Coordinates of C-alpha atoms in Angstrom, one line a residue:
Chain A
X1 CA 0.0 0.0 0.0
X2 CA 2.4 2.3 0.8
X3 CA 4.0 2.1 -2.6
X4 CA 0.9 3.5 -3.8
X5 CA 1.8 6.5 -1.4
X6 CA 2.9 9.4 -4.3
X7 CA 0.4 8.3 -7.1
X8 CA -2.4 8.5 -4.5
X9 CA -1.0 11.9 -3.5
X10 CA -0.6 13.1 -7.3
X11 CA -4.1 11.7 -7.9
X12 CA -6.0 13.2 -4.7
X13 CA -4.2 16.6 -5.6
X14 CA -5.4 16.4 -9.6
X15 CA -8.6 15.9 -7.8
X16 CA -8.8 18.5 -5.6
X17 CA -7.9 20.5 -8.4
X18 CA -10.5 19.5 -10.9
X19 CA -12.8 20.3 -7.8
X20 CA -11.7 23.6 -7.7
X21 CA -11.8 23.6 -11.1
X22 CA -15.7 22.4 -11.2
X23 CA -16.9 24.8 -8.6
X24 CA -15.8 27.9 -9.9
X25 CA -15.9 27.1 -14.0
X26 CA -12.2 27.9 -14.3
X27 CA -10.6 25.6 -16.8
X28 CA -11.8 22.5 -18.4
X29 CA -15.4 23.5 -16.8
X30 CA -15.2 26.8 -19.3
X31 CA -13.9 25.5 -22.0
X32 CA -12.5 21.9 -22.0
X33 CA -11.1 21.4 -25.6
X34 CA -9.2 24.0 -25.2
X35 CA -8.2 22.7 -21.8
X36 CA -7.5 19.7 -22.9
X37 CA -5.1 21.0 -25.5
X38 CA -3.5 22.9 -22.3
X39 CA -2.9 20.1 -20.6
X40 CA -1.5 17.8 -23.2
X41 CA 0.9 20.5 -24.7
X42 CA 2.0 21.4 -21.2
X43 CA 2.8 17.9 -20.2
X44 CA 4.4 16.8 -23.2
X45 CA 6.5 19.6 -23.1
X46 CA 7.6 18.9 -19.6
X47 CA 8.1 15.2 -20.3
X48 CA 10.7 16.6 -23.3
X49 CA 12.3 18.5 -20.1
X50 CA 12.7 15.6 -18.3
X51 CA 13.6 13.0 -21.3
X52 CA 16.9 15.9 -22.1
X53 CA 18.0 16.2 -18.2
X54 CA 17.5 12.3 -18.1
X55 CA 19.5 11.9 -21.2
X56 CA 22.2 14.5 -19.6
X57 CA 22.3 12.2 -16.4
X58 CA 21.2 14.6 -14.6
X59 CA 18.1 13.3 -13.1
X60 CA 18.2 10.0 -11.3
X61 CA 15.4 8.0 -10.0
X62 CA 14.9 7.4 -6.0
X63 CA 14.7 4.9 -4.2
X64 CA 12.0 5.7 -2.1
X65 CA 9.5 3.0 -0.7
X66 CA 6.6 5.2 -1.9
X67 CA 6.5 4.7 -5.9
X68 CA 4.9 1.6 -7.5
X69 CA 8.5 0.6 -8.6
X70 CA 7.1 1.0 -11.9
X71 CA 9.9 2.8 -14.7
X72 CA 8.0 3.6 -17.8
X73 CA 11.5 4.9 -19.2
X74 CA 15.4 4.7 -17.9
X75 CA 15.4 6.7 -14.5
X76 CA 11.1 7.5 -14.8
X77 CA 9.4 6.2 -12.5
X78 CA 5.4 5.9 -13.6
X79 CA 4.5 8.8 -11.3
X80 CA 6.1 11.0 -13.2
X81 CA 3.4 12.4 -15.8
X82 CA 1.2 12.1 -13.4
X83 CA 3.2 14.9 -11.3
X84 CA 3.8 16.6 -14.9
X85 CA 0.2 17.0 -15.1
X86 CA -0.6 17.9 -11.6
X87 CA 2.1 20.8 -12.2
X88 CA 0.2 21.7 -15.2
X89 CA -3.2 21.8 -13.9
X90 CA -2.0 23.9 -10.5
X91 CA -0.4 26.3 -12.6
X92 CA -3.6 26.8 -15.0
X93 CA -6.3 27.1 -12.0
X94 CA -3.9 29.3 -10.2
X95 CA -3.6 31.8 -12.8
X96 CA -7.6 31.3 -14.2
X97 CA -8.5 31.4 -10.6
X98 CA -6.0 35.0 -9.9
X99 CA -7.8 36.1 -12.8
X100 CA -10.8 35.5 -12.0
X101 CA -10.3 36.9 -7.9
X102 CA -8.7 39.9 -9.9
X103 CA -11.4 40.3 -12.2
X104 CA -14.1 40.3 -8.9
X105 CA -12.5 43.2 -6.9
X106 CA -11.8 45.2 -10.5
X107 CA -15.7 44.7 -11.1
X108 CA -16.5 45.7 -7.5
X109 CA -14.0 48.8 -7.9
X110 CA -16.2 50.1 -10.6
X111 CA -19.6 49.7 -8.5
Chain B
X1 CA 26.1 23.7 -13.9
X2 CA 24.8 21.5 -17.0
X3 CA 21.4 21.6 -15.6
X4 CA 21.3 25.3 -15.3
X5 CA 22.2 25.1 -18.8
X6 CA 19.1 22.9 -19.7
X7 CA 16.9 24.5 -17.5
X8 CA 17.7 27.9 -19.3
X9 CA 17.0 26.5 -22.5
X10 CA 13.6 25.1 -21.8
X11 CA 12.9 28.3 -20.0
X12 CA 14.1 30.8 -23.2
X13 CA 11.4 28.1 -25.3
X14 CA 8.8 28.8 -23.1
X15 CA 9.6 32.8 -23.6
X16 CA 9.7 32.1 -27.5
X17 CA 7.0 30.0 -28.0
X18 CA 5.0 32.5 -25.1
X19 CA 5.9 35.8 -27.2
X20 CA 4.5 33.9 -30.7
X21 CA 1.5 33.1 -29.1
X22 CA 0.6 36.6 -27.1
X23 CA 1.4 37.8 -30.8
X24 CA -0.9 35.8 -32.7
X25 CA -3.8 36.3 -29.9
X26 CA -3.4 40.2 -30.2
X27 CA -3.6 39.9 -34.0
X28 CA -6.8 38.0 -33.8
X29 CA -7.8 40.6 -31.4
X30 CA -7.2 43.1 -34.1
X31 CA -8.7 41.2 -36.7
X32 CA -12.3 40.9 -34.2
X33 CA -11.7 45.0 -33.5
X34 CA -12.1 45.5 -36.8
X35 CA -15.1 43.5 -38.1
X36 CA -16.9 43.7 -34.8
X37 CA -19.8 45.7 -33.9
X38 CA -19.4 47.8 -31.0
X39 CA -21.7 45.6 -28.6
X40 CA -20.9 44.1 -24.7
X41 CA -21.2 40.2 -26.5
X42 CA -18.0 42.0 -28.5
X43 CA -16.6 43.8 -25.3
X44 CA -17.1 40.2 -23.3
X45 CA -14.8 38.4 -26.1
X46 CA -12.1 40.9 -25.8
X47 CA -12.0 40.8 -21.8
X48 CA -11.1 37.6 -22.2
X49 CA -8.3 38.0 -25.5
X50 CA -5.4 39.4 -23.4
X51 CA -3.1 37.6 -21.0
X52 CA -4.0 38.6 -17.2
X53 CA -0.7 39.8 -16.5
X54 CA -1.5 40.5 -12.4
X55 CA -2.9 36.9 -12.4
X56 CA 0.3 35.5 -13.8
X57 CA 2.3 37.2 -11.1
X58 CA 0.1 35.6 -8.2
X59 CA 0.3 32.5 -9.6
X60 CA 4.1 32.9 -10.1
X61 CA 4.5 33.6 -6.6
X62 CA 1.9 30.8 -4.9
X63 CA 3.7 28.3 -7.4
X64 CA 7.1 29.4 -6.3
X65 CA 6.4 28.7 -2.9
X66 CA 4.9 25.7 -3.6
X67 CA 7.9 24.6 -5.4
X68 CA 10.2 25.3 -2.4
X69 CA 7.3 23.2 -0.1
X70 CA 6.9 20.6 -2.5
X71 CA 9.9 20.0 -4.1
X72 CA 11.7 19.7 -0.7
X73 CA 9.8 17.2 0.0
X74 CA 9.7 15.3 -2.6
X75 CA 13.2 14.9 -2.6
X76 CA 13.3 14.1 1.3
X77 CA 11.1 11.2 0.6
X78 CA 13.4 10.0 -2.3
X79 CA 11.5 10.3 -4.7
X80 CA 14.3 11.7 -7.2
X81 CA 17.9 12.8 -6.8
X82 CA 20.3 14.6 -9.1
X83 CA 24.1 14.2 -10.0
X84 CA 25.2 16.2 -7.6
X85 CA 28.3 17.5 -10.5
X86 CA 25.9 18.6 -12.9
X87 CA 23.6 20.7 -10.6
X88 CA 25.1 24.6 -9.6
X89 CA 24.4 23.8 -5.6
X90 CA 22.1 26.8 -4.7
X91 CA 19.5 25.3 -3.2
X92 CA 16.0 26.5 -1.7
X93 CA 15.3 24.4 1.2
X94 CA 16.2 20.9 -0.6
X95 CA 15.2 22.0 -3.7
X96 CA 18.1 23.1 -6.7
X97 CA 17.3 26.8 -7.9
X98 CA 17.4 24.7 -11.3
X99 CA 14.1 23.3 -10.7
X100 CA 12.2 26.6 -9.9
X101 CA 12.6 27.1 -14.0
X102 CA 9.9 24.1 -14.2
X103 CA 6.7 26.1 -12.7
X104 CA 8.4 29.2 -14.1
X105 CA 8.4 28.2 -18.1
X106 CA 4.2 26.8 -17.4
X107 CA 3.1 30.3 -15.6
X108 CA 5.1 31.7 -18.9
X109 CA 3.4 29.8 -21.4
X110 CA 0.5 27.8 -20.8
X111 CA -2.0 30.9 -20.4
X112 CA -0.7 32.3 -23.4
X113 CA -1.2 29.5 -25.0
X114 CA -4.9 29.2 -23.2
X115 CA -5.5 32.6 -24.7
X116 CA -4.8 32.3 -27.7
X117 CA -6.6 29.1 -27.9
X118 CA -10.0 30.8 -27.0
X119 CA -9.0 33.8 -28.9
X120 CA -9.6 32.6 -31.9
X121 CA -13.1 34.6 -33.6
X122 CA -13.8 31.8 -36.3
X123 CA -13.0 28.4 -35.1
X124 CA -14.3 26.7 -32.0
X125 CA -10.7 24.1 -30.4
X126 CA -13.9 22.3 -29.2
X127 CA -14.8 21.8 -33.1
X128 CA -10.8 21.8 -34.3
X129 CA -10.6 18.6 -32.2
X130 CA -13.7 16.9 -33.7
X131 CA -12.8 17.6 -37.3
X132 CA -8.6 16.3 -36.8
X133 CA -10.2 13.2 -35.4
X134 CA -12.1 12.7 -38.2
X135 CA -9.4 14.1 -40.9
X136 CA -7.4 11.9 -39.0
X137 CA -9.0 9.0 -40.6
X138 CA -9.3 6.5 -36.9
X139 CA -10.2 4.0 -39.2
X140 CA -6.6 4.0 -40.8
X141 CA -4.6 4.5 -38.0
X142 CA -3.5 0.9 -37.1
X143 CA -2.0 0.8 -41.2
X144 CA 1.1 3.0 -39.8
X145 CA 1.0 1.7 -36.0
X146 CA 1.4 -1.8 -36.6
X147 CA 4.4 -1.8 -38.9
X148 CA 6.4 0.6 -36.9
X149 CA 5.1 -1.6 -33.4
X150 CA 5.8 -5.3 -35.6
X151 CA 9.1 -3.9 -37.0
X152 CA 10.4 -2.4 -33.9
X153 CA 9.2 -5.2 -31.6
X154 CA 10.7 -8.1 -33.9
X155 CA 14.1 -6.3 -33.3
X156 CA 14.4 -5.9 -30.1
X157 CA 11.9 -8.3 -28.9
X158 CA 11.0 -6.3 -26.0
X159 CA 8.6 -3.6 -25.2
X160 CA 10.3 -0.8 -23.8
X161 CA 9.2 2.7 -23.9
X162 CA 10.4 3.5 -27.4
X163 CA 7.9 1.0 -28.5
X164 CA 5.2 2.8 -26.7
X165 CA 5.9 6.4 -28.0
X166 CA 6.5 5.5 -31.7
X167 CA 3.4 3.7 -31.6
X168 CA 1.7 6.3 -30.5
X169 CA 3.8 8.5 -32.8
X170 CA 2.4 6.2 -36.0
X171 CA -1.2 5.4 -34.5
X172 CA -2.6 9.1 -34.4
X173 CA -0.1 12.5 -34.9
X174 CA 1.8 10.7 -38.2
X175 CA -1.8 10.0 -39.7
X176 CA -3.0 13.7 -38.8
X177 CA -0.1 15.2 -40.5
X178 CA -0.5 13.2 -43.5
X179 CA -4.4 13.1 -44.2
X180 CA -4.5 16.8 -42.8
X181 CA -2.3 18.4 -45.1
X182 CA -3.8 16.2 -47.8
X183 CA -7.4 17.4 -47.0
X184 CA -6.1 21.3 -46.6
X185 CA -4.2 21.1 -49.9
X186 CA -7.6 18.9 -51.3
X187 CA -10.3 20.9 -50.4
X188 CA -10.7 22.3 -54.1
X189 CA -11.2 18.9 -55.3
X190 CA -12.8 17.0 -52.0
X191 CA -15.5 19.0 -52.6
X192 CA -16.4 17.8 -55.4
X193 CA -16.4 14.4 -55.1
X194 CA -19.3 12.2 -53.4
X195 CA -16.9 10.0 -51.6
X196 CA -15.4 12.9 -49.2
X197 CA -17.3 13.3 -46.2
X198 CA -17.3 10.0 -44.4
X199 CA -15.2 7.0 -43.7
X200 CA -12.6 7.6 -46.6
X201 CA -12.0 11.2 -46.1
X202 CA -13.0 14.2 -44.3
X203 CA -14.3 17.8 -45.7
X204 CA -12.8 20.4 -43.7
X205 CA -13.7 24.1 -43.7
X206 CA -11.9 26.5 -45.0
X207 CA -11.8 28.2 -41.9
X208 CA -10.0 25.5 -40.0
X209 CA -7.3 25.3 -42.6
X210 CA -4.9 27.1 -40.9
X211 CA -5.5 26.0 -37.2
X212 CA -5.5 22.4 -39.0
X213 CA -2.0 22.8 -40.2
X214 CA -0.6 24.0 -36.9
X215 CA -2.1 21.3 -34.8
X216 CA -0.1 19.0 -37.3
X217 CA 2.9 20.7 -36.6
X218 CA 2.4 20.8 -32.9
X219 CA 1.3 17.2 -32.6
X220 CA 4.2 15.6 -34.7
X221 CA 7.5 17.7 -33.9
X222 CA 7.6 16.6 -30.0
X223 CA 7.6 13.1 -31.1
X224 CA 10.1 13.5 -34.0
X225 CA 12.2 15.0 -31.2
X226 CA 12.7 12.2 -29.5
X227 CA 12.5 9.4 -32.0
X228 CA 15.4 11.7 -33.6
X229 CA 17.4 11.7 -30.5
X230 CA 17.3 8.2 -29.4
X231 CA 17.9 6.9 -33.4
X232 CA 21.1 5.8 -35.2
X233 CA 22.0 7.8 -38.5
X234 CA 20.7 4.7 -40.7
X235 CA 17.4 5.3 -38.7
X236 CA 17.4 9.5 -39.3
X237 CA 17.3 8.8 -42.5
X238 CA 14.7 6.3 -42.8
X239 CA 12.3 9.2 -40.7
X240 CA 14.0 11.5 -43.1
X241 CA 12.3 9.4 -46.1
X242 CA 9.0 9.3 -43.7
X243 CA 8.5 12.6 -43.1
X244 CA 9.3 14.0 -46.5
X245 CA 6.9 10.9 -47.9
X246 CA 4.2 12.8 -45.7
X247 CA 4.8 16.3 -46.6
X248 CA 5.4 15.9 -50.6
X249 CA 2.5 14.0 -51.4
X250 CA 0.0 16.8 -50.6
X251 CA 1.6 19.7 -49.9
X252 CA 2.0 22.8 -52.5
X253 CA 4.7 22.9 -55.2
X254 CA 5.7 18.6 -54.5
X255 CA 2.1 17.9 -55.1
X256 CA 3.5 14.2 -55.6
X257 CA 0.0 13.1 -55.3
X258 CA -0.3 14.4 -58.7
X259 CA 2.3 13.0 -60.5
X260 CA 1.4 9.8 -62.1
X261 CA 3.8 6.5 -60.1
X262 CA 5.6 8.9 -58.5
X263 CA 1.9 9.2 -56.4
X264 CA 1.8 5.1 -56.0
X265 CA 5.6 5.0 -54.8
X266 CA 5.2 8.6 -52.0
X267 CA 1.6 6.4 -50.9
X268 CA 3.3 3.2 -50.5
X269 CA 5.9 4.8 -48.5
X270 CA 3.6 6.1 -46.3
X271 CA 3.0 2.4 -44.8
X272 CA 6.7 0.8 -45.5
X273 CA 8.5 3.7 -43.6
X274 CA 7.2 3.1 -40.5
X275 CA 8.3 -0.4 -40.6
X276 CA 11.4 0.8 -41.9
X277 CA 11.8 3.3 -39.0
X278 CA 10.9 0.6 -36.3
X279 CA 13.9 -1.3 -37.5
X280 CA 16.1 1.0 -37.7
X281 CA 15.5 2.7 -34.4
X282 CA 15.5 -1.1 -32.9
X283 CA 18.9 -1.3 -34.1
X284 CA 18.1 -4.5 -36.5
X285 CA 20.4 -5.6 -39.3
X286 CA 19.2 -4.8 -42.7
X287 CA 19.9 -8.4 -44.1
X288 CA 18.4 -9.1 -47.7
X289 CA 15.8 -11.1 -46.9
X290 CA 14.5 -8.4 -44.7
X291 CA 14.9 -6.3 -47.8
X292 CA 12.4 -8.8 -49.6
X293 CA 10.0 -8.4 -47.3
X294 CA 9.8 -4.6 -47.1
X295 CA 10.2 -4.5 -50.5
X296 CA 6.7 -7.3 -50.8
X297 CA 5.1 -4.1 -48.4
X298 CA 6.0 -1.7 -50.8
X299 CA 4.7 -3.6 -54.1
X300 CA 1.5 -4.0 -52.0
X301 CA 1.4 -0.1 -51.3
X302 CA 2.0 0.9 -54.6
X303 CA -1.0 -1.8 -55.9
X304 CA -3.2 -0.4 -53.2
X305 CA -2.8 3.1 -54.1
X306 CA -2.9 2.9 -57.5
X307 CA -6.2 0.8 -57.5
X308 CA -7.6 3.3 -55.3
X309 CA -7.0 6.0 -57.5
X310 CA -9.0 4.4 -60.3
X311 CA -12.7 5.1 -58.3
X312 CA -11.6 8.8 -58.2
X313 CA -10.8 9.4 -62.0
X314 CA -14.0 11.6 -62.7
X315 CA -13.8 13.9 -60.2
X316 CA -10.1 13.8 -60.4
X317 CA -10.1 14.9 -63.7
X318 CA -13.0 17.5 -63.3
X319 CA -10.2 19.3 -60.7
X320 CA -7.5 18.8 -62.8
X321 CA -6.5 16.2 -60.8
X322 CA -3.5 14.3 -62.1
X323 CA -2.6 10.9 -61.1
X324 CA -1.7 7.5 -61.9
X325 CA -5.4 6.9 -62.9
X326 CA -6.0 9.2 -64.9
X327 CA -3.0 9.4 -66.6
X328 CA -3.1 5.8 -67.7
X329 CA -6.7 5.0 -67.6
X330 CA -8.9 2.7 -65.3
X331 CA -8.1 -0.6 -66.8
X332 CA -4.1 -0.4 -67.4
X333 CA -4.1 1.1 -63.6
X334 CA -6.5 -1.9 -63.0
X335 CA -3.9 -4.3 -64.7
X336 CA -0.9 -2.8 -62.8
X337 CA -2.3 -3.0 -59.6
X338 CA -2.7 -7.2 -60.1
X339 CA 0.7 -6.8 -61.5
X340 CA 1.8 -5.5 -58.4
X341 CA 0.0 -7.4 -55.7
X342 CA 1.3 -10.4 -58.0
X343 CA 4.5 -9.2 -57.2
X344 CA 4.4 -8.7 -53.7
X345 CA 2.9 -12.3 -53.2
X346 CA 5.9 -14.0 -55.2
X347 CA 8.4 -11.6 -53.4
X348 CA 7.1 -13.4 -49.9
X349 CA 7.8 -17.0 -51.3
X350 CA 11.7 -16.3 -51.6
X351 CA 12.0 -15.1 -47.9
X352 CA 12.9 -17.3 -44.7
X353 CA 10.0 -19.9 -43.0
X354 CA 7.3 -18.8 -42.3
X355 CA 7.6 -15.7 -44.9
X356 CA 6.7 -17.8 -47.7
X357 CA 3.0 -18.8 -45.9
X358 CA 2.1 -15.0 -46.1
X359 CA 2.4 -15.1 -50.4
X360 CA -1.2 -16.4 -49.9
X361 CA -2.7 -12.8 -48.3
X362 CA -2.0 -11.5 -51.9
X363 CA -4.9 -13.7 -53.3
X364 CA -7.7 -12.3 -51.8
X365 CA -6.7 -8.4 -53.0
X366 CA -5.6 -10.1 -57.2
X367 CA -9.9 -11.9 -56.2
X368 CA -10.8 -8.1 -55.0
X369 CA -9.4 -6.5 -57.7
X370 CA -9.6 -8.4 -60.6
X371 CA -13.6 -8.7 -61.7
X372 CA -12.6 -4.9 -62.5
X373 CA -10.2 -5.9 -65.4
X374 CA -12.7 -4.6 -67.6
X375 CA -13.5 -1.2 -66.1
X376 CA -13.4 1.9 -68.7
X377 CA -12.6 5.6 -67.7
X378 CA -16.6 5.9 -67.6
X379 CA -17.3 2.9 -64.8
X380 CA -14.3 3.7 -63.2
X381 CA -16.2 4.8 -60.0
X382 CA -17.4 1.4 -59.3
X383 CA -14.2 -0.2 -58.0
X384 CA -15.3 1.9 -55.0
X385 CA -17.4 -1.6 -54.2
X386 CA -13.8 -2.9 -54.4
X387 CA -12.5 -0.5 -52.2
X388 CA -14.9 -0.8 -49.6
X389 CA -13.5 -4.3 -49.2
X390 CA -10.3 -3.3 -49.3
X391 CA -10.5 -1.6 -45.8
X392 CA -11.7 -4.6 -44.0
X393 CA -9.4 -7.0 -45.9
X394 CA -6.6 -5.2 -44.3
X395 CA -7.9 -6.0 -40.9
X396 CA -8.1 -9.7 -42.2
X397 CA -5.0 -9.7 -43.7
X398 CA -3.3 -7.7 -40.5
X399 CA -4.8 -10.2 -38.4
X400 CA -3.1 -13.2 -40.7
X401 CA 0.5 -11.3 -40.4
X402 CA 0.1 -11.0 -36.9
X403 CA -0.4 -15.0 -36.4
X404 CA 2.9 -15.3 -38.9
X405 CA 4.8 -12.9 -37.0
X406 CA 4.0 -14.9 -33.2
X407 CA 4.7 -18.0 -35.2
X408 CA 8.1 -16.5 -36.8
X409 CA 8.9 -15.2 -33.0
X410 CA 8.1 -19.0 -31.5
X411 CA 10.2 -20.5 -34.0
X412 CA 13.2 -18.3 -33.7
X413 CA 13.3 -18.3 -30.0
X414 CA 13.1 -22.2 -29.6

């Protein structure tokens, strides 16, 4: 179980997210294909981050007990998209929820 | 300090490709300023056309100290470590200053690249996705897949990850860039012919041209990178010969779809190369009788595209259409498509046990093909009766292969 520790994590966090998300209409709730897009382009181009610094020996996989033990490449563990993506989607409700907190005290200002 | 290095080059993409897209959001801004009426539906669109720029700095700074938070630890649990000699030292908390250029590049370019997205006045991404699936051609997709994924996997006979993203590669962005820029650079014809519009090709709007093209680009060049950077030279140039086979057949000027054999030889490429690709990125030897056999695939391509080119002569022509087909006529294409899948059927008999067994998958396409010996320029349209069992041959015949390839597998491992 407990090698199920930082996929759960990563996965409850996407979730809480896509909560957030849900609630307040930020990101795939207003306008999911072009979330989707987001998401995809966002990951893939971390996962190109991580394949060069991989390929430079520069990143090496842990040893922790709390990964599957799964390696879907040398030195990536199977968690590793899955915290790509949770990066991605954190970043995009942060800044469509900022906007959106911004947008409520601008509209308030002008009352 | 090599990771610095890296880090700074991802982060100067992220500023590139952020600047191009704030660009192109501002002049579709413009364009919408222009044509718009003054009215608060217009006023609501532009509200949401720019970047936020306040919003990007609160999420900077909540996903900078999340980073410290997180990334601490993550690397106190072990999840990751780094050579400690390519890394500068400066840390925050456990966490490399390196590693604050990840959140730093997304807060850079993914809500540009969400703004431009929904910037867009006259396409809907929502739409855009709908219409690549379909130019995409799902129906198709397992033709490029399973020769790279056969190819690849009798070479190394494993499955490692380079398996899994070159089939992925060949299963859907490969087949997007080749049917997309086909049905961009086809629309003049497309629409004139019955057959577009369903199963064996798509229509696509004019005004989706453009956003088609790029989400070709987009979608192909990540993969390219890395099945580039993992290849040998002999294996660069087979993707070399891929993704020029791709490009030229449709695309303006090459046009090679239009030149008569020279269409048949760019088509049957388009399902050799990825096979050819698989092989060479596996590392396998190039031995002659492995020559045979691709060069069996290719006969087969070039008899499959030619054939298919016969049910398209009339509206082919009517566009000015030129291909193998019309050039030659129905029946002589007719004749050298039999030729061809003759060919490819005797090729299979001179190559190792169990190659010889798949010479029989060329009779059912010579029984397909040949009650249309005596098709004119006038009937030519219906071999599409022909080609309709065409498709679903395939999935026979791809199903036969696949039991020769386990049985060629068993028999050279015991």
């Amino acid at each position: 179980m407990s090698h199920f520790a930082y996929l759960g994590a990563l996965l409850v966090g996407m979730t809480s997210m896509l909560l957030i998300d849900y609630r307040f209409r930020l990101f795939f709730w207003r306008d999911a294909a072009s979330a989707a897009l987001v998401a995809v382009a966002g990951t893939v181009f971390l996962l190109l981050w991580d394949a060069a610094g991989i390929a430079g020996g520069i990143f090496i996989r842990g040893t922790s007990e709390a990964m599957l033990g799964i390696d879907i490449a040398p030195q990536m563990p199977l968690e590793e998209p899955f915290f790509l993506m949770f990066l991605v989607l954190c970043t995009m409700i942060l800044y469509t929820g900022a906007e959106g907190v911004l947008r409520h005290y601008r509209e308030r200002g002008d009352l | 300090m090599k990771y610095a290095l890296l880090s700074l080059a991802f982060l100067l993409l992220a500023v590139g490709l952020s600047l191009i897209l704030r660009r192109a959001s501002m002049k579709a801004r413009g364009a919408q300023t222009d044509t718009a009426p003054t009215s608060t539906a217009w006023r609501g669109t532009v509200r949401i056309a720019g970047v936020n720029e306040g919003a990007v700095l609160i999420a900077s700074a909540a996903l900078l100290v999340l980073t410290a938070v997180f990334d601490s630890l993550m690397i106190a649990s072990n999840l990751f470590t780094y050579s400690e000699s390519l890394i500068s030292g400066i840390r925050v908390g456990l966490a490399p200053i390196e590693d604050f250029a990840y959140p730093v590049a997304m807060v850079i370019l993914l809500p540009a690249l969400w703004v431009f997205l929904r910037s867009q006045p006259a396409i809907s991404v929502r739409l855009l996705l709908k219409h690549a699936f379909v130019v995409s051609r799902p129906v198709s997709w397992i033709n490029t897949a399973f020769p790279f994924a056969a190819g690849y996997l009798m070479s190394t006979r494993e499955v490692d990850w380079i398996l899994v993203v070159g089939t992925l590669y060949y299963l859907v962005p490969y087949n997007l860039a080749m049917y997309g820029i086909n049905d961009v650079f086809d629309y003049e014809s497309d629409i004139n012919n019955p057959r577009k519009g369903g199963l064996e090709g798509a229509l696509l709007p004019p005004s989706y041209h453009q956003p088609m093209l790029w989400l070709c680009w987009w979608s192909n060049v990540p993969f390219l990178v890395i099945l580039l950077a993992v290849g040998s030279p002999l294996s660069v140039l087979a993707f070399a010969i891929s993704t020029f086979a791709v490009i030229a057949y449709s695309a303006p000027i090459l046009r090679f779809k239009e030149r008569p054999f020279l269409d048949s030889l760019t088509s049957s490429t388009h399902f050799v190369s990825p096979a050819l690709v698989g092989m060479t990125v596996a590392g396998a030897q190039l031995d002659a009788s492995v020559a045979v056999l691709l060069l069996s695939f290719f006969c087969w391509g070039i008899a499959a595209h030619a054939f298919g080119a016969v049910q398209d002569i009339g509206p082919d022509r009517e566009a000015g259409i030129g291909s193998v087909a019309t050039v030659v006529g129905a029946r002589k294409t007719v004749v050298f498509s039999l030729v061809m899948w003759g060919v490819a059927g005797l090729l299979m008999l001179s190559t190792p046990w169990p190659g010889p067994l798949a010479a029989v998958l060329a009779l059912p396409y010579l029984i397909n093909c040949a009650p249309y010996l005596r098709v004119t320029d006038e009937t030519a349209a219906t071999t599409n009766a022909a080609w309709r069992r065409f498709i679903w041959l395939n999935y026979a015949s791809g199903f036969l292969v696949t039991l020769l390839l386990i049985l060629e597998w068993t028999t050279r491992s015991s």
